[in-house]
Short mmCIF file of C-alpha atoms and ligand atoms in Angstrom, two decimals:
data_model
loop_
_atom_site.label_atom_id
_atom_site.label_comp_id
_atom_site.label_asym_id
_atom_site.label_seq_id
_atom_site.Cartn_x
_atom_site.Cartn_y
_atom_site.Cartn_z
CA UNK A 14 32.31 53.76 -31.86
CA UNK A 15 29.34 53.24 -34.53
CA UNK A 16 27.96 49.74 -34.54
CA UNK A 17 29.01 47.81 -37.73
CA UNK A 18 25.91 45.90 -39.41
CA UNK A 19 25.99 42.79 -41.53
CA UNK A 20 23.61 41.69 -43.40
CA UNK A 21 23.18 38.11 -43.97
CA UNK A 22 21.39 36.78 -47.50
CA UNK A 23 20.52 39.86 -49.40
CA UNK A 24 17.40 39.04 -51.80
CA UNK A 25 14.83 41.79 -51.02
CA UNK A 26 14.25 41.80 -47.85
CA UNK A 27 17.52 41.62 -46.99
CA UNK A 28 19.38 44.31 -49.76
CA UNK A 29 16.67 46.84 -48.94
CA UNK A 30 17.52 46.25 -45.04
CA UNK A 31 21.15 46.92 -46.33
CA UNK A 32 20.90 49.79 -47.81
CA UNK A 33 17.70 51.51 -45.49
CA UNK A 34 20.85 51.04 -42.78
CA UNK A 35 23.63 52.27 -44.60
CA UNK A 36 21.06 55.19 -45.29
CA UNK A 37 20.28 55.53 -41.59
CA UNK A 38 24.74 56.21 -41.33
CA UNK A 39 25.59 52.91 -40.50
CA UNK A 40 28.94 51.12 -41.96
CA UNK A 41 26.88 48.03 -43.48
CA UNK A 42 28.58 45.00 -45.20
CA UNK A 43 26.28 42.39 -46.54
CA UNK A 44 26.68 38.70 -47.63
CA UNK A 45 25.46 37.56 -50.91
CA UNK A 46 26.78 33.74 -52.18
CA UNK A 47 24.68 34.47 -55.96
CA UNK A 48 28.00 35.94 -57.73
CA UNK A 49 25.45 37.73 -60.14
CA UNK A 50 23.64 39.19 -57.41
CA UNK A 51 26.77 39.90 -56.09
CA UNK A 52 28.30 41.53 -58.93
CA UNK A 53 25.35 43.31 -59.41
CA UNK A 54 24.73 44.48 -55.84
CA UNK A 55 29.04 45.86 -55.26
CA UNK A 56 28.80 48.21 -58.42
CA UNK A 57 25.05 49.88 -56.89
CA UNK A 58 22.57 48.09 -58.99
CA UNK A 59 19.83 47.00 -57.79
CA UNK A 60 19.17 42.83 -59.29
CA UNK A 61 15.17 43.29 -58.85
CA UNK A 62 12.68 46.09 -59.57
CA UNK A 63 11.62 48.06 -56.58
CA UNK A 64 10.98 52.08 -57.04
CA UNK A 65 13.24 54.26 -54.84
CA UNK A 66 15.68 51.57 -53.72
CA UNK A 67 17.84 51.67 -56.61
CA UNK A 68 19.18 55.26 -56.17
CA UNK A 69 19.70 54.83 -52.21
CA UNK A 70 21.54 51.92 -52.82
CA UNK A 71 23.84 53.31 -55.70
CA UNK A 72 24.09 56.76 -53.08
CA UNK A 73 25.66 54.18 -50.07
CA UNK A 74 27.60 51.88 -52.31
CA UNK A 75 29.48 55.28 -53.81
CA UNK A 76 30.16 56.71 -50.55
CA UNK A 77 31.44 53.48 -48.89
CA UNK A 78 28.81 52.95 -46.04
CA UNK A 79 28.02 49.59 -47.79
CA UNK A 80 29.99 47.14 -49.23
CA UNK A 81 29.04 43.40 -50.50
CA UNK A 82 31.11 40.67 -50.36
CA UNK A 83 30.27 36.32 -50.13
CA UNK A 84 32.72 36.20 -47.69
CA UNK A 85 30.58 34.97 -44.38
CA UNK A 86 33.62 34.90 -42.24
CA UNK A 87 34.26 38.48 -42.72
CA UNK A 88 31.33 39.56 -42.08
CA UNK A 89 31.02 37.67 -39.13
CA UNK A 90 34.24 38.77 -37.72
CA UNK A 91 34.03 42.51 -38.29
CA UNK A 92 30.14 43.21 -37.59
CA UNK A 93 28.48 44.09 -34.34
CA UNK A 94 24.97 43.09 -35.12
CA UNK A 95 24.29 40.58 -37.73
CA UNK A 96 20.85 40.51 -39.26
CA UNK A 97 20.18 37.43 -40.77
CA UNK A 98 17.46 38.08 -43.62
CA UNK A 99 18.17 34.78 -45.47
CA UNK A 100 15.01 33.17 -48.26
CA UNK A 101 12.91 30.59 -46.52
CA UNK A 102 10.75 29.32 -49.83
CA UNK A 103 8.09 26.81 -49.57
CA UNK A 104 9.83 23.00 -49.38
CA UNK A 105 8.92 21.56 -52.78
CA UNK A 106 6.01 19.22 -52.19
CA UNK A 107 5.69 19.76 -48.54
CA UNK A 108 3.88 23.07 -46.18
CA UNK A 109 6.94 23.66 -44.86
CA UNK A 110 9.59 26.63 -44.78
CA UNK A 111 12.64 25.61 -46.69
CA UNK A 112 14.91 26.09 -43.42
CA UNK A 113 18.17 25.25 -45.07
CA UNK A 114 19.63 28.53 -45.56
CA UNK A 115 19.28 29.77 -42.53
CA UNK A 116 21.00 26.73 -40.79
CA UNK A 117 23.44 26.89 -43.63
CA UNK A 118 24.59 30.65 -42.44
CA UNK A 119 24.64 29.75 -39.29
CA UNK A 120 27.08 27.43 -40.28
CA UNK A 121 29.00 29.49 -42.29
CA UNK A 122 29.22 32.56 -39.46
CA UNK A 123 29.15 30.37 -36.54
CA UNK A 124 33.27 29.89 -36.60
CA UNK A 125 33.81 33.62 -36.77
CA UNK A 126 31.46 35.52 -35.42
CA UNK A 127 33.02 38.23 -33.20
CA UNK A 128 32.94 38.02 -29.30
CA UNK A 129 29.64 39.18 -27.86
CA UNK A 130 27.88 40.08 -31.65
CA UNK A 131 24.04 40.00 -31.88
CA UNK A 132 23.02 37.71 -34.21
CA UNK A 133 19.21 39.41 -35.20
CA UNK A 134 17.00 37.11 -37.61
CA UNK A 135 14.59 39.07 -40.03
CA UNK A 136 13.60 36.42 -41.92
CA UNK A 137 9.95 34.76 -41.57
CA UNK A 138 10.67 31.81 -40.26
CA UNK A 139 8.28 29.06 -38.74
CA UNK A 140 7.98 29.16 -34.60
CA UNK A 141 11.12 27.99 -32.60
CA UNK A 142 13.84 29.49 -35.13
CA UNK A 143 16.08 31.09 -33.02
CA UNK A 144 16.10 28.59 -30.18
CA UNK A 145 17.23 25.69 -32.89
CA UNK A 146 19.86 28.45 -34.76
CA UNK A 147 21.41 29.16 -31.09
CA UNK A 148 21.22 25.04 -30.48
CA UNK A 149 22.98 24.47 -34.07
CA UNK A 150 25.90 27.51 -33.15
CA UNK A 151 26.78 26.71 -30.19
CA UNK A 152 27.07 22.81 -31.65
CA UNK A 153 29.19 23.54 -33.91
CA UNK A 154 31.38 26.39 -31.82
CA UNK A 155 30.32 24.74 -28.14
CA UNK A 156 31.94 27.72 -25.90
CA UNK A 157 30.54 30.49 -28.20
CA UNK A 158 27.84 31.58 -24.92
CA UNK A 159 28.87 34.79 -25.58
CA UNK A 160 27.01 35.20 -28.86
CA UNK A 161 23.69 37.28 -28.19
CA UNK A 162 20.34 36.06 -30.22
CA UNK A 163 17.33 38.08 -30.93
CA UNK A 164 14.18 38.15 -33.39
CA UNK A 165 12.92 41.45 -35.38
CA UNK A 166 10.73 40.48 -37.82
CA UNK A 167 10.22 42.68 -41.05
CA UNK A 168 7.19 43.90 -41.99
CA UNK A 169 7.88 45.60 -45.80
CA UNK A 170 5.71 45.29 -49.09
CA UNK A 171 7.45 45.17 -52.09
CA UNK A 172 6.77 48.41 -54.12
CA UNK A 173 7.46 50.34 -50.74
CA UNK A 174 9.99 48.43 -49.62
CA UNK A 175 12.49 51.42 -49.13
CA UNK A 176 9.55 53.28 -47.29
CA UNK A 177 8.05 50.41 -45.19
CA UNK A 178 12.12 49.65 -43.59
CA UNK A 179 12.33 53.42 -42.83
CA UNK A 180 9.01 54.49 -41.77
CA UNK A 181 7.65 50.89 -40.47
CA UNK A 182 3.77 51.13 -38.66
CA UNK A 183 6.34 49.40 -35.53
CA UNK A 184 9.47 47.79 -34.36
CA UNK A 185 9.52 44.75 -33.01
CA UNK A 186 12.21 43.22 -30.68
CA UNK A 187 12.06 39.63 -29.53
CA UNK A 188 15.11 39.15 -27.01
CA UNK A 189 15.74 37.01 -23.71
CA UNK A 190 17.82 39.87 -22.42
CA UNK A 191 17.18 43.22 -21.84
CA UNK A 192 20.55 44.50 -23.14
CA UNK A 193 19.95 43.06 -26.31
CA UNK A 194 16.99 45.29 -27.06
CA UNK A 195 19.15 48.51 -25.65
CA UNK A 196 21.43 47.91 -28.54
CA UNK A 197 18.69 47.17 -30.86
CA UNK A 198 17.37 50.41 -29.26
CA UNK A 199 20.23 51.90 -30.30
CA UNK A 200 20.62 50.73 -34.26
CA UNK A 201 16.61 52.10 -34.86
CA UNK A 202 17.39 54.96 -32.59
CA UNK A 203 16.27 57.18 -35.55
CA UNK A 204 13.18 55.86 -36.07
CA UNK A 205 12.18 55.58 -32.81
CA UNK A 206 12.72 59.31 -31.90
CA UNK A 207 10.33 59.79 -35.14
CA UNK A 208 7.52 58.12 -33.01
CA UNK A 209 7.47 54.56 -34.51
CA UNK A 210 6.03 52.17 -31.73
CA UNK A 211 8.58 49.80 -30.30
CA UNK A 212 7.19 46.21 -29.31
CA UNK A 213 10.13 44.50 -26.95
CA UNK A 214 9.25 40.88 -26.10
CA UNK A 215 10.87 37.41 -25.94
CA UNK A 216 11.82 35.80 -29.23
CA UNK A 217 8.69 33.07 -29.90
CA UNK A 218 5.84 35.96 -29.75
CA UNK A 219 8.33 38.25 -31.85
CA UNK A 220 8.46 35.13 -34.63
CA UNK A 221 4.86 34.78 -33.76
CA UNK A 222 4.08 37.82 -34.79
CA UNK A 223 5.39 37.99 -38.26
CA UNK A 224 2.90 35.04 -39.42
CA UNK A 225 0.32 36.07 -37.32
CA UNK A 226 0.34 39.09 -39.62
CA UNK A 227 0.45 37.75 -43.03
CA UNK A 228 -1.83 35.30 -42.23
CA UNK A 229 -4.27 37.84 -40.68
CA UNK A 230 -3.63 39.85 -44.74
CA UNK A 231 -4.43 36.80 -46.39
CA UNK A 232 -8.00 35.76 -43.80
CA UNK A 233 -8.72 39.16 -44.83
CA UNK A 234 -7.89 39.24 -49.00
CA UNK A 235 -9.70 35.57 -48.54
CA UNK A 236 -12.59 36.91 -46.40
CA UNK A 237 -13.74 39.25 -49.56
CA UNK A 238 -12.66 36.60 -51.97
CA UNK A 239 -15.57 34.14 -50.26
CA UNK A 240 -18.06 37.22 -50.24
CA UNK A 241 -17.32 37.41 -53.66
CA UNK A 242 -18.34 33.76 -54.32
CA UNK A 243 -21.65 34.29 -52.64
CA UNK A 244 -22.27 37.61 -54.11
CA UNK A 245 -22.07 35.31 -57.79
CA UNK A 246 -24.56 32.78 -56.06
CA UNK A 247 -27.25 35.12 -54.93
CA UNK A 248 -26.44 38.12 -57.62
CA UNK A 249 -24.73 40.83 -55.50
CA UNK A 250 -22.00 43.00 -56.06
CA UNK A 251 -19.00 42.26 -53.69
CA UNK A 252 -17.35 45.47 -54.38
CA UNK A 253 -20.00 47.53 -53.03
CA UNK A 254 -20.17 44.96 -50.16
CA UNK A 255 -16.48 45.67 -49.57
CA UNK A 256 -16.91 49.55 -49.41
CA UNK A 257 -20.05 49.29 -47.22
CA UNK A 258 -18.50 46.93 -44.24
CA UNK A 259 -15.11 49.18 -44.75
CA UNK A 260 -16.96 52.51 -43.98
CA UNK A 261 -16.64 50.21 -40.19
CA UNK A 262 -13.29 51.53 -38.63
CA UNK A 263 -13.00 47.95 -36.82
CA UNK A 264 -12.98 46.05 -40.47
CA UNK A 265 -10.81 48.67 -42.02
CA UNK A 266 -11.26 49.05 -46.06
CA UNK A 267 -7.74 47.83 -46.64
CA UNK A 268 -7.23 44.39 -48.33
CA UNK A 269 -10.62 44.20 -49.01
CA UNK A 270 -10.04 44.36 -52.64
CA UNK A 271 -11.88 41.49 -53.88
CA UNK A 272 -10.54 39.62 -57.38
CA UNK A 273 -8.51 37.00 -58.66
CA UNK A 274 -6.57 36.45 -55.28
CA UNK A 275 -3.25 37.05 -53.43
CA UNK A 276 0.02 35.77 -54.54
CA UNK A 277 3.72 36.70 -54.28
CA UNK A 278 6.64 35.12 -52.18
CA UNK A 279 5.15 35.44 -48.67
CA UNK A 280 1.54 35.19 -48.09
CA UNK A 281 0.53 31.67 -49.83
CA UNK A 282 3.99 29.92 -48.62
CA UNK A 283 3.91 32.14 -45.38
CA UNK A 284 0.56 30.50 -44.38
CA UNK A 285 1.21 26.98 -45.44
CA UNK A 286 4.55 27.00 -43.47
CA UNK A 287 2.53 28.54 -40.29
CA UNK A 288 -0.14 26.02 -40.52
CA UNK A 289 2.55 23.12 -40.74
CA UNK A 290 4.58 24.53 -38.12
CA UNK A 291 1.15 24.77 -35.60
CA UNK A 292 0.34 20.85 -36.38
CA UNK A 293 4.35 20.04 -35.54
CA UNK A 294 3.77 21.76 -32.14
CA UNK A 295 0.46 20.59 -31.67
CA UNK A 296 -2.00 23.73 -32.49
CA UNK A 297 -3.04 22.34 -36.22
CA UNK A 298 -6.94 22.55 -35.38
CA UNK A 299 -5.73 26.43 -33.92
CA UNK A 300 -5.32 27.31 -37.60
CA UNK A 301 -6.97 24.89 -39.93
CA UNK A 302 -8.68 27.82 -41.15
CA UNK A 303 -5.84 28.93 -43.39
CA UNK A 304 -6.25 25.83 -45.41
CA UNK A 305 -9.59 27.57 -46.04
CA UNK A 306 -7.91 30.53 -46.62
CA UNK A 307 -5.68 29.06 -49.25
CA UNK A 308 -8.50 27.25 -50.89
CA UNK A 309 -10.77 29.95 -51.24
CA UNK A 310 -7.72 32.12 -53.03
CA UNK A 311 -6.96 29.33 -55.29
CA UNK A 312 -10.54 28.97 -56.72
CA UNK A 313 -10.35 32.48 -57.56
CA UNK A 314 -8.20 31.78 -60.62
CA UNK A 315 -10.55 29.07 -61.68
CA UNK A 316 -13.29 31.58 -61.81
CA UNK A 317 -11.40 33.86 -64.18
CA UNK A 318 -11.46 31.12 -66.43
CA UNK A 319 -14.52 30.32 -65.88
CA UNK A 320 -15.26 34.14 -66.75
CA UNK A 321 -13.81 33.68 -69.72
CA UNK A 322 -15.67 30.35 -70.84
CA UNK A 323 -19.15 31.90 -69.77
CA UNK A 324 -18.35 34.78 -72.52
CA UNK A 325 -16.68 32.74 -75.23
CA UNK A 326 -16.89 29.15 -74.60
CA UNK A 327 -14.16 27.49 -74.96
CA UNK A 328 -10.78 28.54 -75.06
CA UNK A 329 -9.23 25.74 -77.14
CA UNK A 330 -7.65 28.18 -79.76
CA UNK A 331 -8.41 31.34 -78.92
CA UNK A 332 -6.11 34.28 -78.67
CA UNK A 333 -6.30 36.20 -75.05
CA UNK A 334 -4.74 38.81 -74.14
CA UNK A 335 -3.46 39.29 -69.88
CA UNK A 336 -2.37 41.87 -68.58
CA UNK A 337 -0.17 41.58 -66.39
CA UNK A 338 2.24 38.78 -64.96
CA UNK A 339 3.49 39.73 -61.40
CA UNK A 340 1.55 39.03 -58.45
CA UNK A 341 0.95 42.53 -57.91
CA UNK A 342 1.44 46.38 -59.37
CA UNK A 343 5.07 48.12 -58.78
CA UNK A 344 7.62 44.82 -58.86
CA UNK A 345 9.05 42.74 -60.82
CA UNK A 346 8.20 39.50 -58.55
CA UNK A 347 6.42 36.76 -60.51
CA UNK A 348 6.51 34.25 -57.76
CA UNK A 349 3.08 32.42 -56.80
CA UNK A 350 1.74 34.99 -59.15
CA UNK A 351 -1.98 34.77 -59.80
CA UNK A 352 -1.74 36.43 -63.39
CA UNK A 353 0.89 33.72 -64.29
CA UNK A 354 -1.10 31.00 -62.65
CA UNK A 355 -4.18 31.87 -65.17
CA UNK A 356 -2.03 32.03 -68.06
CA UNK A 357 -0.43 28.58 -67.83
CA UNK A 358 -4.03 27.27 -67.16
CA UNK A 359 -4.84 28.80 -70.30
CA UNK A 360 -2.30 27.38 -72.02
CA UNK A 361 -2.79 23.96 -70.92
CA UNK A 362 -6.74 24.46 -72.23
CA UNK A 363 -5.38 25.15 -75.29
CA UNK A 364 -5.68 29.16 -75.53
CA UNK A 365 -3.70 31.34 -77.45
CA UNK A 366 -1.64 33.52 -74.69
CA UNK A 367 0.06 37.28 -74.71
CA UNK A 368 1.00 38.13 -71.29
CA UNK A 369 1.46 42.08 -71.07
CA UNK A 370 3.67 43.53 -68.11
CA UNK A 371 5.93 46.97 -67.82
CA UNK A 372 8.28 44.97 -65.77
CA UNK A 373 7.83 41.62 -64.97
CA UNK A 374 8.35 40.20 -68.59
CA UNK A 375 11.86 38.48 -67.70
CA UNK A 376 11.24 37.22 -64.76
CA UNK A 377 7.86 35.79 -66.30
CA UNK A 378 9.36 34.37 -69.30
CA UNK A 379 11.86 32.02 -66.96
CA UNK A 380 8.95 30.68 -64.69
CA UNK A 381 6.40 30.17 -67.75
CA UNK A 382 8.12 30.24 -70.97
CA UNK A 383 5.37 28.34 -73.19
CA UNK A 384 3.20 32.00 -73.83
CA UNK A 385 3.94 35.17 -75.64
CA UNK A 386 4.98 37.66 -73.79
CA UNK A 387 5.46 41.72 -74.59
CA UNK A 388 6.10 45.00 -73.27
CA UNK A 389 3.97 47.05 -75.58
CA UNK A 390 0.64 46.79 -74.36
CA UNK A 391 -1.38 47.04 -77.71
CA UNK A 392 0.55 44.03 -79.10
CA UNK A 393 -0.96 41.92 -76.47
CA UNK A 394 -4.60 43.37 -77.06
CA UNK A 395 -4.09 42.84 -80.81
CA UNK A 396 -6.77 40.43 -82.35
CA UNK A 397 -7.32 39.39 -78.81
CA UNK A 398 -10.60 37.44 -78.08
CA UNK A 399 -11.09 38.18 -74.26
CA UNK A 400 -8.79 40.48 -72.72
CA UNK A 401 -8.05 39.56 -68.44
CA UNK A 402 -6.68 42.39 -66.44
CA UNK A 403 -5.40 40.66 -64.10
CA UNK A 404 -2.43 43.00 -62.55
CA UNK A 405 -3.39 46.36 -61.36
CA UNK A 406 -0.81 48.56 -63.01
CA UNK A 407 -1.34 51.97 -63.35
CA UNK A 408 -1.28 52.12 -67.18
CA UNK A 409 -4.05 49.34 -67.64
CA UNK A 410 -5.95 52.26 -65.60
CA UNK A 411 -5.10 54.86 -67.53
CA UNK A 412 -6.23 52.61 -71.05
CA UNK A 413 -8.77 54.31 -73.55
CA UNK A 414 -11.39 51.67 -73.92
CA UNK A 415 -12.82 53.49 -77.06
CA UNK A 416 -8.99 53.85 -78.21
CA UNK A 417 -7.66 49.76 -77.54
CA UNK A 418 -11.91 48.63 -78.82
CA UNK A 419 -10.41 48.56 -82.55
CA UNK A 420 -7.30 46.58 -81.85
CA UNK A 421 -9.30 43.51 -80.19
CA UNK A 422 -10.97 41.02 -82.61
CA UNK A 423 -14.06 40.92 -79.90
CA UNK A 424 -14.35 43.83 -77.24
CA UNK A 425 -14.67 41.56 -74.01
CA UNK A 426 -12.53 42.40 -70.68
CA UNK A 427 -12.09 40.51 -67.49
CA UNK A 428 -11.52 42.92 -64.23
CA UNK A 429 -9.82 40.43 -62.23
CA UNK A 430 -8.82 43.43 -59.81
CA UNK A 431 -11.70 45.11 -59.67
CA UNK A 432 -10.26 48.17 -60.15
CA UNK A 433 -11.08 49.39 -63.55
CA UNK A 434 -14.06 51.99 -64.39
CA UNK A 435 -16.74 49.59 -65.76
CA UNK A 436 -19.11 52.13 -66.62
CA UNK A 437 -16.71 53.90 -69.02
CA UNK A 438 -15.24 50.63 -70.48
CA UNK A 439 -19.05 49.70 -70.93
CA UNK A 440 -20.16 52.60 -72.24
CA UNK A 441 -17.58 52.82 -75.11
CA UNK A 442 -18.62 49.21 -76.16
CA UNK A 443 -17.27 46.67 -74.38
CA UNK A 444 -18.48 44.15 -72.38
CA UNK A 445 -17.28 44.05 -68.77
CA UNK A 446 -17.11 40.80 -66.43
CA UNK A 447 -15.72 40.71 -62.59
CA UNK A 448 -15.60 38.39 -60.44
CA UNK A 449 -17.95 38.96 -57.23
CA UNK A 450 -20.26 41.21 -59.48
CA UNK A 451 -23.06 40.95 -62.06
CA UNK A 452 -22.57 43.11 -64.61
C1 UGA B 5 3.29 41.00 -47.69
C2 UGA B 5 2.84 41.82 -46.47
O1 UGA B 5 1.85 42.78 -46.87
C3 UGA B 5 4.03 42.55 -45.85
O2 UGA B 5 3.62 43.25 -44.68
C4 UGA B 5 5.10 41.52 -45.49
O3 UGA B 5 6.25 42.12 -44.93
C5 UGA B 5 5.50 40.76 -46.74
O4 UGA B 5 4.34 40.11 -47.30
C6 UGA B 5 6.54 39.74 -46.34
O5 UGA B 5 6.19 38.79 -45.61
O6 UGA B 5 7.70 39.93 -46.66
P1 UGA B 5 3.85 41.62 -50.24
O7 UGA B 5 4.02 40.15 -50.46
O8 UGA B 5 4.84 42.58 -50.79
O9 UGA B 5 3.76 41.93 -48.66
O10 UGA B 5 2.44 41.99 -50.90
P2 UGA B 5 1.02 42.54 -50.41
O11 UGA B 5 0.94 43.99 -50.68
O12 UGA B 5 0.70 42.06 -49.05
O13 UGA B 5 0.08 41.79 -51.46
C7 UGA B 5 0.00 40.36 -51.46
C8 UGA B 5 -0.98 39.89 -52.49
O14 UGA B 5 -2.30 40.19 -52.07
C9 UGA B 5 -0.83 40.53 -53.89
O15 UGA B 5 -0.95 39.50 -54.86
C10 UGA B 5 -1.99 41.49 -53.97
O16 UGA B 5 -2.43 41.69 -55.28
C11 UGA B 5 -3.02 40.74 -53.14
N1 UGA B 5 -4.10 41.62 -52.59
C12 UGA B 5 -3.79 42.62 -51.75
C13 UGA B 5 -5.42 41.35 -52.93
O17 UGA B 5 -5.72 40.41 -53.69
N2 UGA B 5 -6.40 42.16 -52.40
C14 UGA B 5 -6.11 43.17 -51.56
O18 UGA B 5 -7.06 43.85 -51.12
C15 UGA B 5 -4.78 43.41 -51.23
#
C-alpha cells in the first residue's frame, strides 16, 4: 500500500511540501488551523505568491491526491508519515524561535497519531527539537513508544520553491533508527533515483545542519556587505571586488551580491534563534560572529539613507520614490524586508514615500501602512526627488532611464542591489549612487 503523508502547518514551506508530494503520487492531507488559508488552500489556490506552485497545487487538489482540512486528529490517525513544517517566527523582543506551534501540534496529534507513524519535522527549529517534541508526546500519551521521530530539514528559496522541494542540491535524514530512514528512503525514492545526494545521520547534526546553512548565506551576503563598507572608506568598488574573489571556485560568486542587505522570514530570525540557542547550550562565543553578521546587514539600510542625504540633504519633505517592498525579487513576502525597513525610516525622517512593487503591495500595506503604495511603476517615479531601487525585480531592469528621466522632478537613483546598468542610467542623465562603489 502507498504511504499516506500529512502535512502539519501549511504556510510555505509547508503547502509547497504538500503539494511537491501529492505531485510526486502520494495521497497527501495537510493541516491548516487559518480558516482563510484553509478555504483558500481546499478549492486549489494558492494564499501567497510563488511562480509555478499555484498550478501544481490546483492540478493535485482537482484530482484528489491532496486534500486540506484543520482537523489534526484526522490527520494524525490516517497518515503514515507526518511532516511537521509548522512557523517558528522570531519571539517578540527576545533571539529566540517562537517554539509554540510546534509543541502546540504535538499536542494536538499526540492523542491520535496512528500506531508506528513517523512523525518527520521540516521546520527550522533551534538544536534539541525533536528530543523535547518526543519528551512532550510521550507526556502527554505516556505508552505511545511506538511513535517513530526523525529530522529532514528543508532547504527551498521562495521564488523556486516548487523547484528547490523537487530537485533539492540533497536530502537530508536525521533518524536514531535505521528503519526510519528506509521509509524516508522510500517517500523521496524519486528523487533519489534522479541522483540527489542523500545525507542519513542522527537527528541533532540533521537540525544542525539547517542553521548551519542559513547562517553560512547570511556570513556570506554579510561578508560582501563589510567589503562594501571598506570599499566606501578607501574608494573602491565592491562589485568588482565581488566578481574578482568569485572567479575563486572555493569562494563561489553566489551571494556575493553586495547592497542594501538580506531580509525575509528565515535568515535574520534564523541566525538570532541559532545564536540564542548556542549560548543556552553553552557554545555562545562558537557563534558570536552572527551578531556581527546581523549588525553589519542592518547598517546597510542606514547607508541607503545616508545615500540619499549625501545627494539631497535632507529628507524632511521630500517625495522618494522605492522600488520595491519585498525582501527579495519573485514573492510576495514582506517580512524583515529591507525595502520596507528603508521606507518606514523614511517616513519617520519626514520623507514623502511611494513604495512600487508588482506583487508585494498587500502584504506591504498591512505591515507599513503610513506610505503610498502603487502597482504602476511610473506613479511612484512621478515628481520623485531620489528614486531607491531597492528590490531587484526584473522590470526595474528592464526601465528606460531616458524614458522614466522626464517623470522625476530630479533624475537621482539609488542601486541598492547593485544590479542595474549604471553606465546607461548615467549616460542618459542621471546620476547613479551604490552602496560599496564610487560613482
Ligand atoms: C533562504 C535560504 O536561501 C534557503 O536555502 C532556505 O531554505 C530558506 O531561507 C529557509 O530557511 O526557509 P529565502 O529566505 O527564500 O531562502 O531567500 P534567499 O534567496 O536566501 O535570500 C535571502 C535574502 O538575502 C534576500 O533578502 C536577498 O535579497 C538577500 N541576498 C541574497 C543578498 O542581499 N545578496 C545576495 O547575494 C543574495
Amino acid at each position: 500500500m502507498s504511504i499516506r503523508i500529512s502535512v502539519i502547518g501549511t504556510g510555505y514551506l509547508g503547502a509547497t511540501h504538500a503539494a511537491a508530494m501529492a505531485e510526486l503520487g502520494y495521497e497527501v492531507i495537510g493541516v491548516e488551523v487559518n480558516p482563510e488559508r484553509l478555504a483558500s488552500l481546499s478549492q486549489g489556490h494558492l494564499p501567497f505568491y510563488e511562480p509555478g506552485l499555484d498550478e501544481v497545487l490546483l492540478a493535485n487538489v482537482r484530482n484528489g491526491r491532496l486534500r486540506f482540512t484543520s482537523d489534526a486528529a484526522e490527520a494524525a490517525a490516517w497518515a503514515d508519515v507526518q511532516f511537521l513544517c509548522v512557523g517558528t517566527p522570531q519571539v517578540a523582543g527576545s533571539d529566540a524561535a517562537d517554539m509554540s506551534y510546534a509543541f502546540a501540534a504535538i499536542e494536538a496529534l499526540a492523542p491520535h497519531i496512528k500506531q508506528g507513524a513517523l512523525l518527520v519535522g521540516k521546520s527550522t527549529v533551534p538544536v534539541g527539537t525533536t528530543h523535547e517534541l518526543q519528551r512532550r508526546l510521550l507526556e502527554i500519551a505516556p505508552d505511545r513508544t511506538d511513535v517513530r521521530f526523525a529530522w529532514n530539514p528543508e532547504f527551498l528559496r521562495e521564488g523556486f520553491a516548487l523547484e528547490d522541494t523537487l530537485h533539492p542540491d540533497r536530502i537530508v535524514i536525521g533518524v536514531s533508527d535505521e528503519a526510519d530512514a528506509d521509509t524516508l528512503r522510500q517517500v523521496y525514492a524519486p528523487m533519489i533515483t534522479e541522483g540527489i545526494p542523500l545525507i542519513v545521520t542522527d537527528v541533532t547534526t540533521a537540525e544542525l545542519v539547517k542553521v548551519a546553512a542559513n547562517s553560512f548565506l547570511a556570513t556570506k551576503i554579510s561578508f560582501i556587505n563589510a567589503m562594501a563598507e571598506v570599499c566606501e572608506a578607501a574608494g573602491g568598488d565592491v562589485t568588482t571586488l565581488a566578481e574578482a574573489i568569485g572567479h575563486d571556485v572555493r569562494i563561489g560568486s553566489r551571494f556575493l551580491g553586495a547592497g542594501v542587505g538580506f531580509g525575509g522570514g528565515c535568515l535574520p530570525k534564523d541566525i538570532r534563534a541559532f545564536a540564542h540557542r548556542a549560548g543556552e547550550i553553552g557554545a555562545g562565543p562558537a557563534v558570536a560572529f552572527l551578531k556581527e553578521v546581523d549588525l553589519i546587514n542592518l547598517r546597510r539600510r542606514e547607508r541607503i539613507i545616508e545615500l540619499v542625504e549625501t545627494e539631497i540633504g535632507s529628507v524632511t519633505g521630500r517625495r522618494i520614490a522605492v522600488l520595491g517592498a519585498t525582501f527579495k525579487p519573485d514573492s510576495d513576502d514582506v517580512r524583515d524586508s529591507p525595502a520596507l525597513a528603508v521606507s518606514r525610516r523614511l517616513h519617520e525622517l519626514g520623507a514623502i514615500v511611494t513604495v512600487h512593487d508588482p506583487k508585494g503591495v498587500e502584504n506591504a500595506e498591512r505591515a507599513l501602512p503610513d506610505v503610498a503604495y502603487t502597482t504602476v511603476v511610473t506613479e511612484a517615479l512621478s515628481g520623485a526627488e531620489a528614486v531607491l531601487h531597492l528590490t531587484e525585480w526584473r522590470e526595474y531592469r528592464a526601465l528606460e532611464p531616458k524614458d522614466v528621466l522626464p517623470l522625476v522632478a530630479n533624475p537621482f537613483i539609488v542601486d541598492g542591489r547593485n544590479v542595474l546598468d549604471v553606465a546607461l542610467w548615467q549616460n542618459q542623465g542621471w546620476t547613479v549612487r551604490a552602496p560599496g562603489r564610487t560613482l
